[in-house]
Coordinates of C-alpha atoms in Angstrom, one line a residue:
X18 CA 13.8 -61.3 -126.0
X19 CA 13.8 -64.8 -127.5
X20 CA 11.9 -63.4 -130.5
X21 CA 14.6 -60.7 -131.1
X22 CA 17.4 -63.3 -130.8
X23 CA 15.7 -65.7 -133.2
X24 CA 15.1 -62.9 -135.7
X25 CA 18.8 -61.7 -135.4
X26 CA 19.9 -65.3 -136.1
X27 CA 18.0 -65.5 -139.4
X28 CA 19.2 -62.0 -140.5
X29 CA 22.8 -63.2 -139.8
X30 CA 22.1 -66.4 -141.8
X31 CA 20.8 -64.4 -144.7
X32 CA 23.9 -62.1 -144.6
X33 CA 26.2 -65.1 -144.4
X34 CA 25.0 -66.2 -147.9
X35 CA 26.7 -63.1 -149.3
X36 CA 30.3 -63.7 -148.1
X37 CA 32.9 -63.3 -150.8
X38 CA 34.9 -66.4 -151.6
X39 CA 38.0 -67.0 -153.8
X40 CA 38.5 -69.9 -156.2
X41 CA 39.8 -71.0 -159.6
X42 CA 38.2 -68.8 -162.3
X43 CA 37.8 -70.4 -165.8
X44 CA 34.7 -68.6 -167.0
X45 CA 35.5 -68.5 -170.7
X46 CA 37.7 -71.6 -170.8
X47 CA 36.7 -75.0 -172.0
X48 CA 37.1 -77.8 -169.5
X49 CA 39.2 -79.7 -172.1
X50 CA 41.8 -76.9 -172.4
X51 CA 44.9 -76.8 -170.4
X52 CA 46.0 -73.4 -169.0
X53 CA 49.4 -72.2 -170.2
X54 CA 49.6 -70.0 -167.1
X55 CA 49.3 -67.0 -169.3
X56 CA 45.6 -66.3 -168.6
X57 CA 45.0 -62.8 -167.6
X58 CA 41.6 -61.7 -166.1
X59 CA 40.9 -58.1 -167.2
X60 CA 37.3 -58.1 -166.1
X61 CA 36.3 -56.7 -162.7
X62 CA 36.2 -59.5 -160.2
X63 CA 32.7 -60.2 -159.1
X64 CA 31.7 -59.7 -155.5
X65 CA 29.8 -63.0 -155.3
X66 CA 30.5 -66.7 -155.9
X67 CA 30.3 -67.6 -159.6
X68 CA 28.7 -71.0 -160.2
X69 CA 29.1 -73.2 -163.2
X70 CA 26.6 -72.2 -166.0
X71 CA 26.4 -68.6 -165.0
X72 CA 27.6 -66.2 -167.7
X73 CA 28.7 -62.8 -166.5
X74 CA 30.2 -61.6 -169.7
X75 CA 27.6 -58.9 -170.2
X76 CA 27.9 -56.0 -167.7
X77 CA 24.3 -55.0 -168.4
X78 CA 23.0 -58.4 -167.5
X79 CA 25.0 -58.7 -164.4
X80 CA 22.9 -59.1 -161.3
X81 CA 22.9 -56.1 -159.0
X82 CA 22.8 -56.8 -155.3
X83 CA 20.3 -54.9 -153.1
X84 CA 22.1 -52.7 -150.5
X85 CA 25.3 -54.0 -151.9
X86 CA 25.3 -57.3 -149.9
X87 CA 21.9 -59.1 -150.2
X88 CA 22.0 -62.3 -152.3
X89 CA 21.5 -62.0 -156.0
X90 CA 20.2 -65.1 -157.8
X91 CA 20.0 -65.5 -161.5
X92 CA 17.6 -68.4 -161.8
X93 CA 13.9 -68.9 -161.4
X94 CA 14.2 -71.1 -158.3
X95 CA 16.8 -68.7 -156.8
X96 CA 14.3 -65.9 -157.0
X97 CA 11.6 -68.1 -155.5
X98 CA 13.9 -69.1 -152.6
X99 CA 14.6 -65.4 -151.9
X100 CA 10.9 -64.6 -151.9
X101 CA 10.4 -67.4 -149.3
X102 CA 13.3 -66.1 -147.1
X103 CA 12.1 -62.5 -147.3
X104 CA 8.5 -63.5 -146.6
X105 CA 9.6 -65.4 -143.5
X106 CA 11.6 -62.4 -142.2
X107 CA 8.7 -60.1 -143.0
X108 CA 6.4 -62.4 -141.1
X109 CA 8.7 -62.0 -138.1
X110 CA 8.8 -58.2 -138.6
X111 CA 5.0 -58.1 -138.8
X112 CA 4.7 -60.2 -135.6
X113 CA 7.0 -57.8 -133.8
X114 CA 5.0 -54.8 -135.0
X115 CA 1.6 -56.2 -134.0
X116 CA 2.8 -57.7 -130.7
X117 CA 4.4 -54.4 -129.7
X118 CA 1.4 -52.4 -130.8
X119 CA -1.0 -54.6 -128.9
X120 CA 1.1 -54.4 -125.7
X121 CA 1.2 -50.6 -125.9
X122 CA -2.6 -50.5 -126.6
X123 CA -3.3 -52.7 -123.6
X124 CA -1.1 -50.4 -121.4
X125 CA -2.5 -47.1 -122.7
X126 CA -6.1 -48.2 -123.3
X127 CA -8.6 -46.4 -125.6
X128 CA -7.6 -42.9 -126.7
X129 CA -5.4 -41.2 -129.3
X130 CA -3.1 -44.2 -129.6
X131 CA -5.9 -46.7 -130.1
X132 CA -7.8 -44.5 -132.5
X133 CA -4.9 -43.6 -134.8
X134 CA -1.5 -45.2 -134.2
X135 CA -2.7 -48.7 -133.4
X136 CA -4.8 -48.7 -136.5
X137 CA -1.9 -47.6 -138.6
X138 CA 0.3 -50.3 -137.1
X139 CA -2.3 -52.9 -138.2
X140 CA -1.9 -51.8 -141.8
X141 CA 1.8 -51.0 -141.6
X142 CA 3.3 -54.2 -143.1
X143 CA 1.5 -53.7 -146.5
X144 CA 2.0 -49.9 -146.4
X145 CA 5.7 -50.2 -145.9
X146 CA 6.0 -52.7 -148.7
X147 CA 3.9 -50.4 -150.9
X148 CA 6.1 -47.5 -150.0
X149 CA 9.1 -49.5 -151.1
X150 CA 7.9 -49.3 -154.7
X151 CA 8.7 -45.6 -154.7
X152 CA 12.4 -46.3 -154.3
X153 CA 12.8 -47.5 -157.9
X154 CA 14.8 -45.0 -160.0
X155 CA 13.4 -45.3 -163.6
X156 CA 9.8 -44.8 -164.7
X157 CA 9.6 -48.1 -166.4
X158 CA 10.6 -49.8 -163.2
X159 CA 8.1 -47.6 -161.3
X160 CA 5.3 -48.8 -163.5
X161 CA 6.0 -52.4 -162.9
X162 CA 6.5 -51.8 -159.2
X163 CA 3.1 -50.1 -159.0
X164 CA 1.5 -53.1 -160.6
X165 CA 3.3 -55.4 -158.1
X166 CA 2.2 -53.2 -155.2
X167 CA -1.4 -53.2 -156.4
X168 CA -1.3 -57.0 -156.5
X169 CA -0.2 -56.9 -152.9
X170 CA -3.0 -54.5 -151.9
X171 CA -5.7 -56.5 -153.8
X172 CA -4.3 -59.8 -152.6
X173 CA -4.4 -58.8 -149.0
X174 CA -8.0 -57.4 -149.1
X175 CA -9.3 -60.4 -151.1
X176 CA -7.5 -62.9 -148.9
X177 CA -9.2 -61.4 -145.8
X178 CA -12.7 -61.4 -147.3
X179 CA -12.5 -64.8 -149.0
X180 CA -10.1 -67.4 -147.6
X181 CA -9.8 -66.0 -144.0
X182 CA -13.5 -65.1 -143.8
X183 CA -14.5 -68.5 -145.1
X184 CA -12.2 -70.3 -142.7
X185 CA -13.5 -68.4 -139.7
X186 CA -17.1 -69.2 -140.7
X187 CA -16.1 -72.9 -141.1
X188 CA -14.3 -73.3 -137.7
X189 CA -16.7 -70.9 -135.8
X190 CA -20.0 -72.5 -136.9
X191 CA -22.0 -74.5 -134.4
X192 CA -24.9 -76.8 -134.9
X193 CA -28.2 -75.0 -134.9
X194 CA -30.6 -75.9 -132.1
X195 CA -33.2 -78.5 -133.3
X196 CA -36.6 -77.4 -134.3
X197 CA -39.9 -79.4 -134.3
X198 CA -39.7 -79.6 -138.1
X199 CA -36.0 -80.6 -138.3
X200 CA -35.0 -84.2 -138.9
X201 CA -32.3 -85.8 -136.9
X202 CA -29.5 -87.6 -138.6
X203 CA -29.7 -91.4 -138.7
X204 CA -27.4 -94.2 -139.9
X205 CA -29.7 -95.1 -142.8
X206 CA -29.1 -91.9 -144.6
X207 CA -26.4 -91.8 -147.3
X208 CA -23.3 -89.7 -146.8
X209 CA -24.3 -87.0 -149.3
X210 CA -27.6 -86.4 -147.5
X211 CA -25.9 -86.3 -144.1
X212 CA -23.4 -83.8 -145.5
X213 CA -26.2 -81.7 -146.9
X214 CA -28.0 -81.6 -143.6
X215 CA -24.8 -80.8 -141.8
X216 CA -24.2 -77.8 -144.1
X217 CA -27.8 -76.6 -143.6
X218 CA -27.8 -77.2 -139.9
X219 CA -24.7 -75.3 -138.8
X220 CA -24.2 -71.6 -138.8
X221 CA -22.4 -68.7 -137.2
X222 CA -24.0 -65.6 -135.7
X223 CA -22.6 -62.1 -135.2
X224 CA -23.9 -59.0 -133.3
X225 CA -25.1 -55.6 -134.4
X226 CA -21.7 -53.9 -133.9
X227 CA -20.2 -56.4 -136.4
X228 CA -22.7 -55.3 -139.1
X229 CA -21.8 -51.7 -138.3
X230 CA -18.1 -52.5 -138.9
X231 CA -19.0 -54.1 -142.2
X232 CA -20.8 -50.9 -143.3
X233 CA -17.8 -48.9 -142.4
X234 CA -15.7 -51.2 -144.5
X235 CA -18.0 -50.6 -147.4
X236 CA -17.0 -46.9 -147.4
X237 CA -13.4 -47.8 -148.2
X238 CA -14.5 -48.8 -151.7
X239 CA -15.4 -45.2 -152.6
X240 CA -11.9 -44.3 -153.7
X241 CA -11.8 -47.4 -155.8
X242 CA -15.0 -46.3 -157.4
X243 CA -13.5 -42.9 -158.2
X244 CA -10.7 -44.6 -160.0
X245 CA -13.2 -46.3 -162.4
X246 CA -13.9 -42.9 -164.0
X247 CA -10.9 -43.1 -166.4
X248 CA -12.4 -46.3 -168.0
X249 CA -15.9 -45.0 -168.1
X250 CA -15.0 -41.7 -169.7
X251 CA -12.3 -40.9 -172.2
X252 CA -10.1 -38.5 -170.2
X253 CA -6.9 -36.6 -171.1
X254 CA -3.7 -37.2 -169.1
X255 CA -4.5 -34.1 -167.1
X256 CA -8.0 -35.3 -166.4
X257 CA -6.6 -38.6 -165.2
X258 CA -4.3 -36.8 -162.8
X259 CA -7.2 -34.8 -161.5
X260 CA -9.1 -38.0 -160.8
X261 CA -6.1 -39.5 -159.0
X262 CA -5.8 -36.4 -156.9
X263 CA -9.5 -36.6 -156.0
X264 CA -9.2 -40.3 -155.0
X265 CA -6.1 -39.5 -152.9
X266 CA -7.9 -36.6 -151.1
X267 CA -10.9 -38.9 -150.4
X268 CA -8.6 -41.5 -148.9
X269 CA -6.9 -39.0 -146.6
X270 CA -10.2 -37.6 -145.5
X271 CA -11.5 -41.1 -144.7
X272 CA -8.4 -41.9 -142.7
X273 CA -8.7 -38.7 -140.6
X274 CA -12.5 -39.1 -140.2
X275 CA -12.1 -42.7 -139.0
X276 CA -9.6 -41.6 -136.4
X277 CA -11.7 -38.7 -135.1
X278 CA -14.8 -40.9 -135.2
X279 CA -13.1 -43.4 -132.8
X280 CA -12.0 -40.6 -130.5
X281 CA -15.5 -39.2 -130.1
X282 CA -17.2 -42.6 -130.1
X283 CA -14.7 -45.1 -128.6
X284 CA -16.9 -48.1 -129.0
X285 CA -14.7 -49.5 -131.9
X286 CA -11.6 -49.0 -129.8
X287 CA -13.2 -50.8 -126.8
X288 CA -14.1 -53.7 -129.0
X289 CA -10.6 -53.7 -130.5
X290 CA -9.1 -53.7 -126.9
X291 CA -11.4 -56.5 -125.9
X292 CA -10.3 -58.5 -128.9
X293 CA -6.7 -58.0 -128.0
X294 CA -7.4 -59.1 -124.4
X295 CA -9.4 -62.1 -125.5
X296 CA -6.2 -63.4 -127.0
X297 CA -4.8 -63.7 -123.5
X298 CA -8.0 -65.2 -122.1
X299 CA -6.1 -68.5 -122.1
X300 CA -5.1 -67.7 -118.5
X301 CA -8.7 -67.3 -117.5
X302 CA -9.5 -70.7 -119.1
X303 CA -6.7 -72.1 -117.0
X304 CA -8.3 -70.6 -113.9
X305 CA -11.6 -72.1 -114.8
X306 CA -10.0 -75.6 -115.0
X307 CA -8.1 -75.0 -111.7
X308 CA -11.4 -74.3 -110.0
X309 CA -13.5 -77.1 -111.5
X310 CA -10.8 -79.8 -111.4
X311 CA -8.2 -78.9 -108.8
X312 CA -9.9 -76.7 -106.2
X313 CA -9.3 -79.1 -103.3
X314 CA -5.7 -79.7 -104.3
X315 CA -4.5 -76.1 -104.0
X316 CA -6.8 -74.8 -101.2
X317 CA -6.8 -75.4 -97.5
X318 CA -10.0 -76.2 -95.6
X319 CA -10.7 -72.5 -95.0
X320 CA -10.4 -71.7 -98.7
X321 CA -7.0 -70.1 -98.6
X322 CA -4.2 -71.1 -101.1
X323 CA -2.2 -74.1 -99.9
X324 CA 1.4 -73.0 -100.4
X325 CA 2.7 -76.5 -99.6
X326 CA 0.6 -78.0 -102.4
X327 CA 1.7 -75.3 -104.8
X328 CA 5.3 -76.0 -103.9
X329 CA 4.8 -79.7 -104.5
X330 CA 3.2 -78.9 -107.9
X331 CA 6.3 -76.8 -108.8
X332 CA 8.6 -79.6 -107.7
X333 CA 6.7 -82.2 -109.7
X334 CA 6.9 -80.0 -112.8
X335 CA 10.6 -79.2 -112.3
X336 CA 11.9 -82.3 -114.1
X337 CA 15.6 -81.5 -114.1
X338 CA 15.6 -80.2 -110.5
X339 CA 17.1 -76.7 -111.3
X340 CA 14.4 -74.8 -109.4
X341 CA 13.2 -73.3 -112.7
X342 CA 10.4 -74.2 -115.0
X343 CA 11.1 -74.0 -118.7
X344 CA 8.4 -73.8 -121.4
X345 CA 8.8 -77.5 -122.1
X346 CA 8.3 -78.3 -118.4
X347 CA 5.3 -76.0 -118.2
X348 CA 3.6 -78.2 -120.8
X349 CA 3.2 -80.8 -118.1
X350 CA 1.0 -78.4 -116.2
X351 CA -1.1 -77.9 -119.3
X352 CA -1.6 -81.6 -119.8
X353 CA -2.3 -82.3 -116.1
X354 CA -5.3 -80.0 -115.9
X355 CA -6.7 -81.4 -119.2
X356 CA -6.1 -78.2 -121.0
X357 CA -6.2 -79.9 -124.4
X358 CA -10.0 -79.9 -124.2
X359 CA -9.8 -76.1 -124.9
X360 CA -9.5 -75.2 -128.6
X361 CA -6.1 -73.6 -128.3
X362 CA -2.7 -74.7 -129.6
X363 CA -0.7 -76.1 -126.6
X364 CA 2.4 -74.0 -127.6
X365 CA 0.4 -70.9 -127.7
X366 CA -1.2 -71.7 -124.3
X367 CA 2.3 -72.3 -122.8
X368 CA 3.6 -69.0 -124.2
X369 CA 0.7 -67.0 -122.7
X370 CA 0.9 -68.7 -119.3
X371 CA 4.7 -68.2 -119.3
X372 CA 4.1 -64.5 -120.0
X373 CA 1.7 -64.2 -117.0
X374 CA 3.9 -66.1 -114.5
X375 CA 7.4 -65.1 -115.7
X376 CA 7.8 -61.8 -113.8
X377 CA 11.4 -60.9 -114.8
X378 CA 10.9 -62.0 -118.5
X379 CA 13.8 -64.4 -118.7
X380 CA 11.6 -67.2 -120.1
X381 CA 12.2 -69.2 -116.9
X382 CA 9.9 -69.4 -113.9
X383 CA 11.6 -69.9 -110.6
X384 CA 9.9 -71.2 -107.4
X385 CA 9.2 -67.8 -106.0
X386 CA 7.6 -66.5 -109.2
X387 CA 5.5 -69.7 -109.6
X388 CA 4.2 -69.5 -106.0
X389 CA 3.4 -65.8 -106.2
X390 CA 1.8 -66.0 -109.6
X391 CA -0.1 -69.1 -109.0
X392 CA -1.4 -67.7 -105.7
X393 CA -2.5 -64.5 -107.4
X394 CA -4.4 -66.5 -110.0
X395 CA -6.1 -68.7 -107.4
X396 CA -7.2 -65.6 -105.5
X397 CA -8.5 -63.9 -108.6
X398 CA -10.4 -67.0 -109.6
X399 CA -11.9 -67.3 -106.2
X400 CA -13.1 -63.7 -106.3
X401 CA -14.6 -64.3 -109.7
X402 CA -16.1 -67.8 -109.0
X403 CA -19.8 -68.1 -109.6
X404 CA -22.1 -68.9 -106.7
X405 CA -23.9 -71.5 -108.7
X406 CA -22.3 -74.5 -110.4
X407 CA -24.8 -74.3 -113.2
X408 CA -23.3 -71.2 -114.9
X409 CA -23.5 -71.5 -118.6
X410 CA -20.8 -71.0 -121.1
X411 CA -22.4 -67.7 -122.2
X412 CA -22.3 -66.4 -118.6
X413 CA -18.6 -67.3 -118.4
X414 CA -18.1 -65.5 -121.7
X415 CA -19.8 -62.4 -120.4
X416 CA -17.4 -62.4 -117.4
X417 CA -14.3 -62.7 -119.6
X418 CA -13.9 -59.0 -120.5
X419 CA -14.1 -58.1 -116.8
X420 CA -11.7 -60.8 -115.8
X421 CA -9.3 -59.7 -118.6
X422 CA -9.5 -56.1 -117.3
X423 CA -8.7 -57.2 -113.8
X424 CA -5.8 -59.3 -115.0
X425 CA -4.4 -56.4 -117.1
X426 CA -4.8 -53.9 -114.4
X427 CA -2.7 -56.0 -112.0
X428 CA -0.1 -56.5 -114.7
X429 CA 0.0 -52.8 -115.6
X430 CA 0.6 -51.7 -112.0
X431 CA 3.3 -54.3 -111.4
X432 CA 5.2 -54.2 -114.7
X433 CA 4.3 -51.1 -116.6
X434 CA 7.8 -49.7 -117.3
X435 CA 9.3 -53.0 -118.4
X436 CA 6.3 -54.0 -120.5
X437 CA 6.3 -50.6 -122.2
X438 CA 10.0 -50.9 -122.9
X439 CA 9.7 -54.4 -124.4
X440 CA 6.7 -53.4 -126.5
X441 CA 8.6 -50.4 -127.9
X442 CA 11.6 -52.5 -128.7
X443 CA 9.5 -55.0 -130.5
X444 CA 7.8 -52.3 -132.4
X445 CA 11.0 -50.6 -133.5
X446 CA 12.7 -53.9 -134.6
X447 CA 9.6 -54.8 -136.6
X448 CA 9.3 -51.5 -138.4
X449 CA 13.1 -51.6 -139.2
X450 CA 12.7 -55.1 -140.6
X451 CA 9.7 -54.2 -142.7
X452 CA 11.3 -51.1 -144.1
X453 CA 14.5 -52.8 -144.8
X454 CA 13.1 -55.9 -146.6
X455 CA 10.2 -54.3 -148.4
X456 CA 12.1 -53.2 -151.5
X457 CA 14.2 -56.5 -151.8
X458 CA 10.9 -58.4 -151.7
X459 CA 9.4 -56.3 -154.4
X460 CA 12.4 -56.7 -156.6
X461 CA 12.5 -60.5 -156.1
X462 CA 8.9 -60.7 -157.0
X463 CA 9.6 -58.7 -160.2
X464 CA 12.6 -60.9 -161.1
X465 CA 10.6 -64.1 -160.5
X466 CA 7.7 -62.9 -162.6
X467 CA 10.2 -62.0 -165.4
X468 CA 11.8 -65.4 -165.2
X469 CA 8.5 -67.2 -165.1
X470 CA 7.0 -64.9 -167.8
X471 CA 4.0 -64.2 -165.5
X472 CA 2.7 -60.7 -164.7
X473 CA 4.1 -59.5 -161.4
X474 CA 0.5 -58.6 -160.3
X475 CA -0.4 -62.3 -160.0
X476 CA 2.8 -63.2 -158.1
X477 CA 2.3 -60.4 -155.5
X478 CA -1.4 -61.2 -155.4
X479 CA -0.8 -64.8 -154.3
X480 CA 2.6 -65.0 -152.5
X481 CA 3.2 -61.7 -150.7
X482 CA 0.0 -61.4 -148.7
X483 CA 0.7 -64.9 -147.2
X484 CA 3.6 -63.4 -145.2
X485 CA 2.2 -59.9 -144.5
X486 CA -1.1 -61.3 -143.1
X487 CA -0.1 -64.6 -141.6
X488 CA -0.1 -63.6 -138.0
X489 CA -3.4 -61.8 -138.2
X490 CA -5.0 -64.8 -140.0
X491 CA -3.7 -67.3 -137.4
X492 CA -5.0 -65.1 -134.6
X493 CA -8.4 -64.7 -136.2
X494 CA -8.8 -68.4 -136.9
X495 CA -7.8 -69.3 -133.3
X496 CA -10.3 -66.9 -131.9
X497 CA -13.1 -68.2 -134.2
X498 CA -12.4 -71.8 -133.1
X499 CA -13.7 -70.9 -129.6
X500 CA -17.2 -70.8 -131.1
X501 CA -18.4 -68.3 -128.5
X502 CA -20.8 -65.6 -129.8
X503 CA -18.9 -62.6 -128.3
X504 CA -15.5 -63.8 -129.5
X505 CA -16.8 -64.6 -133.0
X506 CA -18.3 -61.2 -133.4
X507 CA -15.1 -59.5 -132.3
X508 CA -13.1 -61.6 -134.8
X509 CA -15.2 -60.6 -137.7
X510 CA -15.2 -56.9 -136.6
X511 CA -11.4 -57.2 -136.6
X512 CA -11.4 -58.6 -140.1
X513 CA -13.7 -55.8 -141.4
X514 CA -11.7 -53.1 -139.7
X515 CA -8.4 -54.5 -141.0
X516 CA -9.8 -54.5 -144.6
X517 CA -10.9 -50.8 -144.2
X518 CA -7.5 -49.7 -143.0
X519 CA -5.7 -51.8 -145.6
X520 CA -7.8 -50.3 -148.4
X521 CA -7.7 -46.7 -147.3
X522 CA -4.1 -46.5 -146.1
X523 CA -2.6 -48.8 -148.7
X524 CA -4.5 -47.1 -151.6
X525 CA -3.3 -43.7 -150.2
X526 CA 0.3 -44.7 -150.4
X527 CA -0.2 -46.2 -153.9
X528 CA -2.0 -43.1 -155.3
X529 CA 0.6 -40.8 -153.8
X530 CA 3.4 -42.7 -155.6
X531 CA 1.5 -42.5 -158.9
X532 CA 0.5 -38.8 -158.6
X533 CA 3.8 -37.3 -157.3
X534 CA 6.0 -39.3 -159.6
X535 CA 3.8 -38.5 -162.6
X536 CA 3.1 -42.1 -163.6
X537 CA 0.3 -43.0 -166.0
X538 CA -2.7 -44.9 -164.6
X539 CA -3.5 -48.2 -166.3
X540 CA -4.8 -50.2 -163.3
X541 CA -8.6 -49.5 -163.2
X542 CA -9.4 -53.1 -164.0
X543 CA -7.4 -54.5 -161.1
X544 CA -9.0 -52.0 -158.8
X545 CA -12.4 -53.0 -160.1
X546 CA -11.9 -56.6 -158.9
X547 CA -11.2 -55.3 -155.4
X548 CA -14.3 -53.1 -155.6
X549 CA -16.4 -56.1 -156.6
X550 CA -15.2 -58.5 -153.9
X551 CA -15.5 -55.8 -151.1
X552 CA -18.9 -54.8 -152.4
X553 CA -20.3 -58.3 -152.4
X554 CA -18.9 -59.3 -149.0
X555 CA -19.6 -55.9 -147.4
X556 CA -23.2 -55.8 -148.5
X557 CA -23.7 -59.4 -147.3
X558 CA -22.2 -58.7 -143.9
X559 CA -24.0 -55.4 -143.5
X560 CA -27.5 -56.9 -143.6
X561 CA -27.0 -60.4 -142.4
X562 CA -26.0 -61.6 -138.9
X563 CA -26.3 -65.3 -139.4
X564 CA -24.0 -67.2 -141.9
X565 CA -24.7 -70.9 -142.6
X566 CA -21.5 -72.9 -143.0
X567 CA -22.1 -73.3 -146.7
X568 CA -21.5 -69.6 -147.2
X569 CA -17.8 -70.2 -146.5
X570 CA -17.5 -72.3 -149.7
X571 CA -18.9 -69.3 -151.7
X572 CA -16.3 -67.1 -150.1
X573 CA -13.6 -69.6 -151.0
X574 CA -14.7 -69.6 -154.6
X575 CA -14.4 -65.8 -154.8
X576 CA -10.6 -66.0 -154.5
X577 CA -9.8 -68.0 -157.6
X578 CA -12.7 -66.3 -159.4
X579 CA -11.1 -62.9 -158.8
X580 CA -7.7 -64.2 -160.2
X581 CA -9.4 -65.7 -163.3
X582 CA -11.4 -62.5 -163.9
X583 CA -8.3 -60.3 -163.7
X584 CA -6.3 -62.6 -166.0
X585 CA -9.2 -62.8 -168.5
X586 CA -9.8 -59.0 -168.7
X587 CA -6.1 -58.1 -168.8
X588 CA -5.4 -60.7 -171.5

């Protein structure tokens, strides 16, 4: 509920910028002239504040407000500011959509929702923004909007396969085990040689299912390949429309086939569900530390939970003495059990633990909730505790999915109706925000590109994907930082699956707008860049399971190279 309140505040703040004000109006008068009180204003009074230096004498040049109330800047920096505001609100909307979808997926499990709707929700932010391009009235505006939308589609895909992919390889790589022929680092070596050995001696490994996901991602470039026909052969306008229709049909067939494939072979769904649950595995890490560092503190001699000790812990954390734990007070618990040794952000950890212990969802944990939740966690950890203290990290990792299932099952039985309601509310709010702000963002990008004299393709390629993919990127990087083989494989499978849906669903929306509005197709070069990046990364990931850390730098280079290549070819 706090997320909804925060989002509502920012929407109110945005709306407040548009309030009408009244002041002295001397638009066409020189500051040196003195009014003879005979000035009559015949022009229609503007609905927004007129600042010094803005000339509104031309009705054709007058800025038109989106929806009749959104801010309407007339300068380069004003357009950039609006883009930043819209992107932040879109980030909040994307977070609501993904959070709501993940909660529903965890409740319903694999099935029709996981195979179809959940996948669509993952690509929904880009698709809704792309769909907003179809709301432009004139064909000239349509053509520019399609170019802007194509920049978003290409930017999202290339961002995933270059910057995000490379960052996950960098943070997820571990030092390779030493071999008899390997040389250890010594202080006598120069820094460059040490750095070279480090690059060659660290790598990241993925499993067979991840390579399978990469091969499926490769199929998504087939519609992009079809759209290269117009530049290979000289086609008439009718021939180009037929090619567009064929590519659109291929996209639709691929989307439906992907859904049915997951229903009859739910392995992809199970990995997706496991990835979602791994994001809540913070609680299980907490339990691990409770057992290894605090077992005697919270258990009696016969192994049962010590309620008096749990109460004393609650009282020690309740700094203000109001019999409730706030998120700030809960941080004390995180620090006390040395939770900072785990590669998770402290605020994220507190939020996840709050979600597990806060039964009524009021963002406060009372004494009863704390004792009940803490006791349940201790009992669960006791049941899952290994018989040997020499359990390896890999063994613990293999138990994580089972522990997550147990944790979710208890949560589903206890809070199913309320969790489903909250998830649905988040989903609806997110969809409304994305649908409402998609068109204003596209128009702001176009206005900014016009003011900066830069093609809108490049602006949407760089700026817009940062907002529509921020949450997914943060989640993937956080998961890769754990440096556990299973988690790493799930992370890269998620990246490849996300690229597949982004390509197929986003390109379907784009081709539909072009075909049904009768627009000419002049974007084969831009599509070719996406085809090249997806082809290179897809083929590499399809046949390799080990990626040295230096491959991340090659992925980073693909991002600016793609931009330069598009600019050079178009120019």
